[in-house]
XYZ file of N, CA and C in Angstrom:
747
model
N 30.767 5.762 -10.185
C 29.341 5.413 -10.115
C 28.925 4.789 -11.439
N 28.193 3.708 -11.372
C 27.814 3.008 -12.581
C 26.790 3.811 -13.357
N 26.683 3.625 -14.701
C 25.772 4.414 -15.531
C 24.329 4.335 -15.089
N 23.902 3.202 -14.587
C 22.482 3.096 -14.254
C 22.130 3.851 -12.988
N 23.147 4.397 -12.308
C 22.872 5.247 -11.160
C 22.885 6.727 -11.547
N 23.005 6.996 -12.818
C 23.025 8.391 -13.262
C 21.644 9.012 -13.094
N 21.618 10.300 -12.785
C 20.374 11.004 -12.532
C 20.216 12.140 -13.533
N 19.044 12.747 -13.584
C 18.869 13.912 -14.442
C 19.863 15.001 -14.066
N 20.371 15.698 -15.065
C 21.348 16.730 -14.794
C 20.714 18.018 -14.301
N 19.460 18.255 -14.609
C 18.809 19.499 -14.199
C 18.562 19.506 -12.703
N 18.613 20.685 -12.105
C 18.400 20.827 -10.670
C 16.922 20.682 -10.338
N 16.664 20.075 -9.155
C 15.285 19.977 -8.678
C 14.918 21.143 -7.777
N 15.876 22.025 -7.499
C 15.557 23.178 -6.649
C 14.632 24.142 -7.374
N 14.523 24.013 -8.717
C 13.626 24.863 -9.492
C 12.598 23.983 -10.178
N 11.559 23.550 -9.446
C 10.597 22.606 -9.985
C 9.804 23.193 -11.136
N 9.366 22.305 -12.004
C 8.482 22.698 -13.093
C 7.242 23.356 -12.512
N 6.777 24.404 -13.136
C 5.627 25.160 -12.616
C 4.387 24.302 -12.486
N 4.309 23.226 -13.282
C 3.123 22.379 -13.242
C 3.256 21.254 -12.226
N 4.424 21.125 -11.571
C 4.663 20.042 -10.622
C 4.821 20.615 -9.231
N 3.807 20.438 -8.379
C 3.845 20.979 -7.031
C 4.338 19.959 -6.019
N 4.781 18.783 -6.482
C 5.273 17.752 -5.577
C 6.520 18.243 -4.865
N 6.594 18.112 -3.536
C 7.798 18.549 -2.826
C 9.043 17.863 -3.384
N 10.169 18.564 -3.327
C 11.406 18.048 -3.906
C 11.815 16.735 -3.250
N 11.734 16.678 -1.911
C 12.151 15.448 -1.236
C 11.303 14.262 -1.682
N 9.999 14.523 -1.951
C 9.109 13.445 -2.370
C 9.464 12.962 -3.759
N 9.906 13.882 -4.641
C 10.301 13.473 -5.990
C 11.569 12.611 -5.961
N 12.490 12.956 -5.067
C 13.682 12.114 -4.906
C 13.288 10.757 -4.326
N 12.409 10.793 -3.338
C 11.922 9.560 -2.707
C 11.221 8.665 -3.734
N 10.378 9.265 -4.568
C 9.668 8.507 -5.603
C 10.651 7.893 -6.595
N 11.699 8.671 -6.932
C 12.685 8.148 -7.885
C 13.386 6.919 -7.309
N 13.871 7.034 -6.066
C 14.587 5.924 -5.441
C 13.690 4.692 -5.310
N 12.459 4.919 -4.826
C 11.526 3.801 -4.668
C 11.178 3.184 -6.016
N 11.078 4.039 -7.039
C 10.750 3.537 -8.368
C 11.842 2.662 -8.941
N 13.115 3.026 -8.696
C 14.226 2.201 -9.168
C 14.191 0.814 -8.527
N 13.801 0.775 -7.246
C 13.713 -0.507 -6.540
C 12.515 -1.313 -7.024
N 11.350 -0.636 -7.131
C 10.133 -1.335 -7.550
C 10.269 -1.905 -8.950
N 11.025 -1.217 -9.815
C 11.192 -1.681 -11.191
C 12.148 -2.849 -11.305
N 12.920 -3.100 -10.231
C 13.885 -4.190 -10.266
C 15.261 -3.767 -10.742
N 15.433 -2.484 -11.084
C 16.748 -2.029 -11.538
C 17.753 -2.028 -10.391
N 17.277 -1.768 -9.176
C 18.129 -1.886 -7.995
C 17.634 -3.093 -7.213
N 18.501 -4.037 -6.946
C 18.120 -5.310 -6.342
C 18.275 -5.276 -4.821
N 17.599 -6.214 -4.181
C 17.705 -6.383 -2.742
C 19.170 -6.560 -2.337
N 19.608 -5.792 -1.318
C 20.975 -5.894 -0.833
C 21.974 -5.054 -1.600
N 21.543 -4.343 -2.645
C 22.454 -3.542 -3.459
C 22.676 -2.170 -2.822
N 23.925 -1.709 -2.884
C 24.279 -0.389 -2.375
C 23.670 0.691 -3.267
N 23.012 1.663 -2.658
C 22.434 2.765 -3.426
C 23.372 3.960 -3.333
N 23.222 4.967 -4.201
C 24.120 6.121 -4.172
C 24.119 6.804 -2.809
N 25.260 7.335 -2.438
C 25.391 8.037 -1.159
C 24.586 9.332 -1.187
N 24.350 9.879 0.003
C 23.630 11.153 0.075
C 24.414 12.254 -0.637
N 25.725 12.239 -0.519
C 26.534 13.245 -1.193
C 26.383 13.147 -2.708
N 26.337 11.902 -3.211
C 26.164 11.715 -4.647
C 24.796 12.211 -5.091
N 23.777 11.962 -4.270
C 22.427 12.414 -4.607
C 22.349 13.944 -4.585
N 23.034 14.548 -3.633
C 23.064 16.014 -3.566
C 23.661 16.588 -4.847
N 24.790 16.013 -5.282
C 25.443 16.514 -6.492
C 24.578 16.285 -7.729
N 24.023 15.097 -7.856
C 23.297 14.745 -9.069
C 21.968 15.480 -9.183
N 21.260 15.669 -8.046
C 19.965 16.334 -8.098
C 20.066 17.844 -7.914
N 21.215 18.327 -7.433
C 21.371 19.760 -7.230
C 20.493 20.285 -6.126
N 20.375 19.519 -5.031
C 19.524 19.914 -3.912
C 20.364 19.934 -2.638
N 19.745 20.333 -1.532
C 20.461 20.406 -0.266
C 20.604 19.017 0.359
N 21.589 18.884 1.244
C 21.789 17.617 1.965
C 20.570 17.295 2.824
N 19.950 18.325 3.390
C 18.772 18.114 4.231
C 17.631 17.480 3.427
N 17.450 17.945 2.189
C 16.380 17.413 1.337
C 16.610 15.941 1.032
N 17.842 15.605 0.651
C 18.174 14.212 0.352
C 18.038 13.351 1.598
N 18.508 13.866 2.722
C 18.457 13.103 3.966
C 17.031 12.759 4.351
N 16.108 13.683 4.127
C 14.709 13.397 4.467
C 14.156 12.270 3.605
N 14.461 12.297 2.302
C 13.970 11.249 1.408
C 14.515 9.889 1.823
N 15.816 9.840 2.098
C 16.449 8.572 2.479
C 15.956 8.114 3.850
N 15.814 9.066 4.772
C 15.364 8.729 6.121
C 13.958 8.131 6.107
N 13.057 8.718 5.312
C 11.688 8.206 5.255
C 11.631 6.834 4.601
N 12.419 6.615 3.555
C 12.440 5.293 2.928
C 13.035 4.251 3.861
N 13.964 4.676 4.708
C 14.522 3.756 5.697
C 13.465 3.398 6.739
N 12.709 4.395 7.182
C 11.636 4.140 8.156
C 10.570 3.219 7.581
N 10.352 3.299 6.271
C 9.359 2.443 5.606
C 9.938 1.085 5.232
N 11.205 0.833 5.597
C 11.897 -0.429 5.341
C 12.075 -0.713 3.853
N 12.140 0.367 3.072
C 12.490 0.239 1.658
C 14.011 0.237 1.526
N 14.677 1.032 2.367
C 16.134 1.080 2.426
C 16.590 0.676 3.825
N 17.847 0.275 3.937
C 18.427 -0.044 5.239
C 19.813 0.589 5.305
N 20.088 1.274 6.405
C 21.390 1.917 6.587
C 22.299 1.014 7.410
N 23.556 0.898 6.987
C 24.561 0.136 7.722
C 25.690 1.082 8.060
N 25.856 1.328 9.359
C 26.813 2.333 9.809
C 28.199 2.056 9.238
N 28.750 3.073 8.610
C 30.080 2.975 8.054
C 30.154 2.284 6.710
N 29.022 1.735 6.241
C 29.036 0.981 4.979
C 28.139 1.581 3.914
N 27.165 2.396 4.299
C 26.287 3.010 3.311
C 24.841 2.583 3.457
N 24.052 2.895 2.449
C 22.619 2.590 2.432
C 22.340 1.580 1.335
N 21.532 0.577 1.680
C 21.279 -0.543 0.780
C 19.780 -0.733 0.566
N 19.435 -1.436 -0.511
C 18.048 -1.836 -0.744
C 17.694 -2.883 0.305
N 16.637 -2.625 1.053
C 16.252 -3.520 2.144
C 15.637 -4.807 1.604
N 15.716 -5.889 2.378
C 14.984 -7.106 2.009
C 13.507 -6.797 1.871
N 12.889 -7.335 0.838
C 11.475 -7.052 0.592
C 10.632 -7.944 1.499
N 10.414 -7.479 2.712
C 9.844 -8.317 3.762
C 8.401 -8.723 3.510
N 7.707 -8.027 2.606
C 6.322 -8.405 2.355
C 6.228 -9.810 1.783
N 7.326 -10.356 1.271
C 7.293 -11.697 0.708
C 7.219 -12.772 1.792
N 7.444 -12.381 3.040
C 7.475 -13.367 4.105
C 6.589 -12.970 5.279
N 5.584 -12.148 5.044
C 4.680 -11.759 6.114
C 3.827 -12.949 6.528
N 3.362 -12.912 7.773
C 2.563 -14.026 8.272
C 1.242 -14.142 7.528
N 0.711 -13.016 7.092
C -0.518 -13.039 6.317
C -0.168 -12.667 4.882
N -0.197 -13.633 4.011
C 0.178 -13.403 2.626
C -0.850 -12.519 1.941
N -0.367 -11.627 1.056
C -1.270 -10.764 0.310
C -1.869 -11.589 -0.818
N -3.039 -12.149 -0.567
C -3.674 -13.001 -1.553
C -5.067 -12.490 -1.882
N -5.530 -12.870 -3.049
C -6.855 -12.509 -3.505
C -7.876 -13.450 -2.854
N -8.853 -12.896 -2.141
C -9.807 -13.735 -1.431
C -10.581 -14.642 -2.379
N -10.843 -14.168 -3.589
C -11.558 -15.008 -4.559
C -10.752 -16.254 -4.886
N -9.428 -16.095 -5.043
C -8.571 -17.251 -5.320
C -8.537 -18.203 -4.143
N -8.497 -17.677 -2.927
C -8.471 -18.520 -1.740
C -9.727 -19.384 -1.654
N -10.863 -18.762 -1.901
C -12.124 -19.496 -1.812
C -12.216 -20.552 -2.909
N -11.840 -20.188 -4.114
C -11.894 -21.154 -5.217
C -10.910 -22.295 -5.013
N -9.773 -21.999 -4.368
C -8.799 -23.056 -4.102
C -9.363 -24.106 -3.150
N -10.354 -23.718 -2.363
C -11.008 -24.678 -1.469
C -12.137 -25.428 -2.170
N -12.299 -25.154 -3.469
C -13.351 -25.831 -4.229
C -14.726 -25.252 -3.993
N -14.777 -23.998 -3.575
C -16.062 -23.376 -3.277
C -16.287 -22.168 -4.183
N -17.499 -21.662 -4.178
C -17.860 -20.562 -5.077
C -17.699 -19.221 -4.373
N -17.126 -18.277 -5.099
C -16.975 -16.920 -4.578
C -17.863 -15.963 -5.355
N -18.468 -15.040 -4.646
C -19.096 -13.891 -5.283
C -18.943 -12.711 -4.348
N -19.090 -11.515 -4.890
C -18.964 -10.315 -4.063
C -20.147 -9.394 -4.300
N -20.424 -8.598 -3.308
C -21.533 -7.646 -3.364
C -20.986 -6.265 -3.027
N -21.063 -5.357 -3.972
C -20.568 -4.000 -3.773
C -21.588 -3.198 -2.969
N -21.148 -2.640 -1.867
C -22.036 -1.851 -1.024
C -21.739 -0.352 -1.095
N -20.517 0.003 -1.490
C -20.149 1.418 -1.557
C -18.955 1.566 -2.491
N -18.989 2.594 -3.340
C -17.854 2.913 -4.207
C -17.970 4.390 -4.577
N -17.081 5.217 -3.996
C -17.170 6.646 -4.263
C -15.888 7.348 -3.811
N -15.773 8.620 -4.221
C -14.674 9.463 -3.756
C -15.112 10.198 -2.506
N -14.205 10.250 -1.515
C -14.464 10.984 -0.288
C -13.211 11.767 0.082
N -13.353 12.665 1.051
C -12.184 13.407 1.530
C -11.621 12.708 2.758
N -10.305 12.756 2.888
C -9.624 12.065 3.977
C -9.860 12.750 5.315
N -10.185 11.958 6.321
C -10.212 12.463 7.686
C -8.765 12.700 8.138
N -8.592 13.316 9.286
C -7.231 13.537 9.795
C -6.516 12.205 9.993
N -7.231 11.211 10.511
C -6.623 9.899 10.758
C -6.197 9.232 9.454
N -7.074 9.274 8.445
C -6.737 8.670 7.161
C -5.634 9.453 6.456
N -5.686 10.767 6.536
C -4.643 11.579 5.912
C -3.281 11.226 6.491
N -3.228 11.009 7.807
C -1.968 10.621 8.438
C -1.529 9.235 7.959
N -2.482 8.312 7.837
C -2.146 6.956 7.389
C -1.606 6.956 5.963
N -2.154 7.831 5.116
C -1.721 7.906 3.719
C -0.577 8.908 3.510
N -0.210 9.627 4.579
C 0.822 10.664 4.485
C 0.412 11.732 3.473
N -0.851 12.128 3.553
C -1.412 13.145 2.673
C -1.954 14.300 3.519
N -2.293 15.383 2.857
C -2.880 16.523 3.559
C -4.318 16.199 3.968
N -4.788 16.743 5.087
C -6.191 16.557 5.468
C -7.119 17.019 4.346
N -8.209 16.307 4.189
C -9.208 16.585 3.151
C -8.730 16.232 1.745
N -7.605 15.525 1.630
C -7.167 15.049 0.309
C -8.190 14.045 -0.207
N -8.403 13.946 -1.520
C -9.365 12.975 -2.047
C -8.853 11.545 -1.915
N -9.740 10.649 -1.534
C -9.456 9.213 -1.474
C -10.630 8.465 -2.079
N -10.371 7.274 -2.606
C -11.440 6.410 -3.081
C -11.814 5.431 -1.968
N -13.107 5.200 -1.816
C -13.606 4.364 -0.719
C -14.527 3.290 -1.278
N -14.259 2.051 -0.909
C -15.141 0.952 -1.323
C -15.457 0.075 -0.122
N -16.649 -0.467 -0.118
C -17.057 -1.473 0.866
C -17.653 -2.631 0.086
N -17.100 -3.814 0.276
C -17.505 -4.999 -0.479
C -17.697 -6.162 0.479
N -18.764 -6.921 0.279
C -18.993 -8.146 1.046
C -18.621 -9.325 0.159
N -17.764 -10.209 0.689
C -17.359 -11.409 -0.041
C -18.099 -12.619 0.527
N -18.561 -13.466 -0.392
C -19.345 -14.650 -0.014
C -18.612 -15.921 -0.423
N -18.727 -16.940 0.422
C -18.217 -18.275 0.122
C -19.406 -19.240 0.171
N -19.731 -19.791 -1.003
C -20.935 -20.643 -1.095
C -22.150 -19.943 -0.501
N -22.297 -18.656 -0.850
C -23.430 -17.810 -0.456
C -23.448 -17.427 1.023
N -22.404 -17.782 1.766
C -22.303 -17.327 3.156
C -21.344 -16.147 3.214
N -21.729 -15.012 3.802
C -20.818 -13.858 3.885
C -19.652 -14.168 4.820
N -18.433 -14.006 4.307
C -17.252 -14.363 5.093
C -16.306 -13.182 5.314
N -16.514 -12.089 4.599
C -15.629 -10.934 4.799
C -16.319 -9.647 4.363
N -16.185 -8.619 5.196
C -16.532 -7.254 4.795
C -15.209 -6.529 4.589
N -14.970 -6.085 3.370
C -13.733 -5.403 3.004
C -14.009 -3.907 2.883
N -13.510 -3.153 3.840
C -13.672 -1.697 3.870
C -12.327 -1.098 3.475
N -12.228 -0.556 2.265
C -10.926 -0.173 1.714
C -10.905 1.285 1.261
N -9.789 1.937 1.574
C -9.504 3.291 1.103
C -8.300 3.218 0.173
N -8.356 3.965 -0.932
C -7.326 3.867 -1.968
C -6.830 5.255 -2.352
N -5.526 5.357 -2.540
C -4.900 6.596 -2.997
C -5.116 6.746 -4.508
N -5.832 7.776 -4.958
C -6.079 7.944 -6.397
C -4.808 8.057 -7.222
N -3.724 8.550 -6.620
C -2.469 8.674 -7.363
C -1.902 7.312 -7.734
N -2.239 6.286 -6.958
C -1.735 4.937 -7.220
C -2.682 4.134 -8.109
N -3.957 4.389 -8.019
C -4.943 3.634 -8.805
C -6.014 4.601 -9.317
N -5.667 5.403 -10.329
C -6.587 6.458 -10.787
C -7.896 5.953 -11.363
N -7.953 4.695 -11.791
C -9.167 4.163 -12.418
C -9.955 3.244 -11.473
N -9.696 3.361 -10.189
C -10.330 2.469 -9.209
C -11.849 2.555 -9.260
N -12.399 3.757 -9.364
C -13.853 3.924 -9.338
C -14.532 3.395 -10.595
N -13.754 3.119 -11.643
C -14.328 2.647 -12.903
C -14.431 1.123 -12.976
N -13.936 0.420 -11.946
C -13.860 -1.033 -12.014
C -15.197 -1.698 -11.698
N -15.396 -2.869 -12.296
C -16.551 -3.713 -11.999
C -16.134 -4.692 -10.920
N -16.415 -4.364 -9.664
C -15.970 -5.209 -8.574
C -16.890 -6.402 -8.321
N -17.806 -6.616 -9.241
C -18.508 -7.887 -9.263
C -17.752 -8.906 -10.095
N -16.897 -8.409 -10.998
C -16.127 -9.285 -11.891
C -14.708 -9.502 -11.381
N -14.111 -8.484 -10.759
C -12.783 -8.623 -10.179
C -12.817 -8.091 -8.757
N -11.803 -8.418 -7.990
C -11.706 -7.899 -6.626
C -10.788 -6.676 -6.601
N -10.898 -5.822 -5.573
C -9.957 -4.714 -5.447
C -8.509 -5.183 -5.430
N -8.261 -6.319 -4.791
C -6.905 -6.858 -4.759
C -6.367 -7.094 -6.161
N -7.170 -7.680 -7.028
C -6.733 -7.951 -8.402
C -6.414 -6.652 -9.136
N -7.264 -5.659 -8.986
C -7.026 -4.387 -9.679
C -5.790 -3.688 -9.140
N -5.638 -3.657 -7.813
C -4.517 -2.939 -7.228
C -3.190 -3.618 -7.524
N -3.162 -4.938 -7.594
C -1.919 -5.636 -7.912
C -1.438 -5.268 -9.321
N -2.375 -4.962 -10.207
C -2.010 -4.564 -11.569
C -1.696 -3.074 -11.649
N -2.517 -2.256 -10.975
C -2.366 -0.802 -11.074
C -1.249 -0.269 -10.192
N -1.052 -0.878 -9.030
C -0.072 -0.399 -8.058
C 0.681 -1.589 -7.489
N 1.661 -2.124 -8.227
C 2.392 -3.323 -7.777
C 2.905 -3.175 -6.350
N 2.720 -4.223 -5.580
C 3.021 -4.194 -4.154
C 4.504 -3.971 -3.889
N 4.781 -2.989 -3.040
C 6.145 -2.728 -2.605
C 6.353 -3.209 -1.173
N 5.365 -3.012 -0.350
C 5.460 -3.424 1.048
C 4.103 -3.380 1.710
N 4.032 -3.934 2.909
C 2.757 -3.959 3.631
C 3.008 -4.065 5.120
N 2.135 -3.430 5.900
C 2.098 -3.612 7.341
C 0.678 -4.023 7.706
N 0.545 -4.782 8.777
C -0.794 -5.253 9.125
C -0.894 -5.500 10.616
N -2.115 -5.583 11.088
C -2.402 -5.940 12.476
C -3.677 -6.759 12.488
N -3.745 -7.719 13.391
C -4.930 -8.571 13.550
C -5.417 -8.435 14.987
N -6.712 -8.240 15.144
C -7.275 -8.141 16.481
C -8.703 -8.648 16.485
N -9.172 -8.998 17.675
C -10.567 -9.408 17.855
C -11.373 -8.189 18.271
N -12.513 -8.004 17.624
C -13.372 -6.868 17.948
C -14.830 -7.293 17.817
N -15.719 -6.678 18.608
C -17.150 -6.933 18.420
C -17.634 -6.265 17.142
N -18.517 -6.920 16.445
C -19.001 -6.382 15.173
C -19.927 -5.201 15.414
N -19.647 -4.035 14.814
C -20.610 -2.932 14.877
C -21.871 -3.312 14.104
N -22.998 -2.665 14.379
C -24.267 -3.073 13.760
C -24.228 -3.153 12.246
N -23.577 -2.175 11.567
C -23.579 -2.186 10.106
C -22.761 -3.349 9.552
N -21.656 -3.690 10.216
C -20.842 -4.828 9.776
C -21.574 -6.137 10.086
N -22.170 -6.213 11.264
C -22.907 -7.419 11.639
C -24.009 -7.718 10.639
N -24.703 -6.689 10.188
C -25.785 -6.896 9.222
C -25.242 -7.467 7.915
N -24.104 -6.976 7.463
C -23.537 -7.474 6.204
C -22.997 -8.897 6.340
N -22.540 -9.261 7.553
C -22.015 -10.614 7.768
C -23.094 -11.586 8.254
N -24.314 -11.082 8.418
C -25.438 -11.918 8.883
C -25.139 -12.555 10.238
N -24.570 -11.748 11.146
C -24.323 -12.199 12.511
C -24.933 -11.180 13.464
N -24.955 -11.493 14.733
C -25.519 -10.581 15.713
C -24.590 -9.416 15.994
N -25.171 -8.245 16.230
C -24.366 -7.073 16.592
C -23.584 -7.379 17.861
N -22.307 -7.034 17.856
C -21.459 -7.297 19.006
C -20.803 -8.657 18.994
N -21.164 -9.512 18.034
C -20.541 -10.831 17.955
C -19.064 -10.684 17.590
N -18.231 -11.587 18.095
C -16.785 -11.484 17.894
C -16.404 -11.632 16.424
N -15.523 -10.747 15.981
C -14.955 -10.816 14.632
C -13.433 -10.788 14.730
N -12.788 -11.425 13.764
C -11.356 -11.236 13.576
C -11.192 -10.123 12.543
N -10.419 -9.121 12.888
C -10.284 -7.934 12.042
C -8.832 -7.809 11.594
N -8.628 -7.779 10.281
C -7.310 -7.582 9.692
C -7.240 -6.164 9.145
N -6.307 -5.379 9.660
C -6.076 -4.024 9.156
C -4.733 -4.036 8.425
N -4.762 -3.573 7.179
C -3.557 -3.677 6.357
C -3.329 -2.394 5.563
N -2.083 -1.958 5.546
C -1.676 -0.800 4.753
C -0.615 -1.248 3.762
N -0.820 -0.941 2.478
C 0.138 -1.347 1.457
C 0.772 -0.125 0.808
N 1.994 -0.299 0.324
C 2.701 0.780 -0.370
C 3.076 0.331 -1.774
N 3.187 1.311 -2.651
C 3.577 1.051 -4.038
C 4.267 2.292 -4.578
N 5.422 2.111 -5.198
C 6.125 3.242 -5.779
C 6.463 4.339 -4.797
N 6.718 3.968 -3.545
C 7.063 4.959 -2.543
C 5.896 5.708 -1.936
N 4.667 5.305 -2.272
C 3.474 5.955 -1.722
C 2.593 4.925 -1.027
N 1.795 5.388 -0.075
C 0.784 4.518 0.516
C -0.334 4.358 -0.505
N -0.585 3.120 -0.907
C -1.563 2.861 -1.964
C -2.947 2.553 -1.418
N -3.005 1.832 -0.300
C -4.300 1.341 0.172
C -4.260 1.128 1.673
N -5.370 1.446 2.326
C -5.577 1.126 3.738
C -6.904 0.380 3.815
N -6.844 -0.858 4.287
C -8.047 -1.699 4.269
C -8.297 -2.313 5.644
N -9.562 -2.449 5.962
C -9.994 -3.157 7.167
C -10.908 -4.291 6.724
N -10.537 -5.518 7.057
C -11.313 -6.687 6.664
C -11.909 -7.355 7.906
N -13.240 -7.420 7.940
C -13.966 -8.011 9.060
C -14.380 -9.443 8.704
N -14.119 -10.397 9.617
C -14.457 -11.799 9.390
C -15.219 -12.338 10.600
N -16.296 -13.093 10.399
C -16.989 -13.702 11.540
C -16.014 -14.554 12.351
N -15.962 -14.325 13.652
C -14.981 -15.014 14.482
C -15.090 -16.517 14.447
N -16.300 -17.045 14.285
C -16.462 -18.499 14.317
C -16.079 -19.156 12.992
N -15.822 -18.338 11.956
C -15.470 -18.900 10.651
C -14.027 -18.617 10.257
N -13.427 -17.581 10.823
C -12.136 -17.107 10.316
C -10.966 -17.827 10.976
N -9.911 -18.002 10.188
C -8.636 -18.504 10.680
C -7.539 -17.972 9.784
N -6.519 -17.361 10.382
C -5.386 -16.875 9.618
C -4.220 -17.839 9.797
N -3.581 -18.183 8.713
C -2.432 -19.083 8.776
C -1.280 -18.471 8.010
N -0.075 -18.985 8.244
C 1.087 -18.516 7.522
C 2.315 -19.247 7.980
N 3.439 -18.864 7.437
C 4.700 -19.477 7.819
C 5.816 -18.471 7.650
N 6.920 -18.695 8.345
C 8.090 -17.843 8.208
C 9.312 -18.731 8.005
């Protein structure tokens, strides 16, 4: 095994009294961190489960759970009979590129501004806790921002953020920067999943977009990961008559 695959010699079966993070999650965070840092490259073979068991001093079941979850999240890929490898970083080729809306608007030669409507800490509902893989009632940061293009509202960004990934989120001036800009710096993107659907605008969203309640919107729901954790879950509402999503593969 090469030196850069060496692990701490101390056992993780006896966690530090101040660290309540489950053992499998600490192994998962370590593996994801090696990939996110660039020390382990796309397509590179990672240590076997047996090697991880020996190096971390934990059970095979614990290691298997960490590897299995990273495989499900497409951070790792298993090849039968060949081992486990760093998966292709598919977020680089998603149909909807992770871009800053302010940059998109300015690239069209138009003016961007944003209006902060909500910024506070809240407790996770069961649905959000499941999305973030956290315990129910875990603290989350919540922001709602309206983005304008030449003074016309073009997006309502309803975003939930994991404080562990962006601890200073509530301190940001979101009139000067966007959540995307802050999160790209605080929690570098590891991966993303998304869905696009047409939905009627609920009254509160319609009011912020200056459209009629029930009018068609294109809705982008996106979940991003960073360092092996879910960093952000966002819902972006766009007036149907103005929005268009483009991309390439």
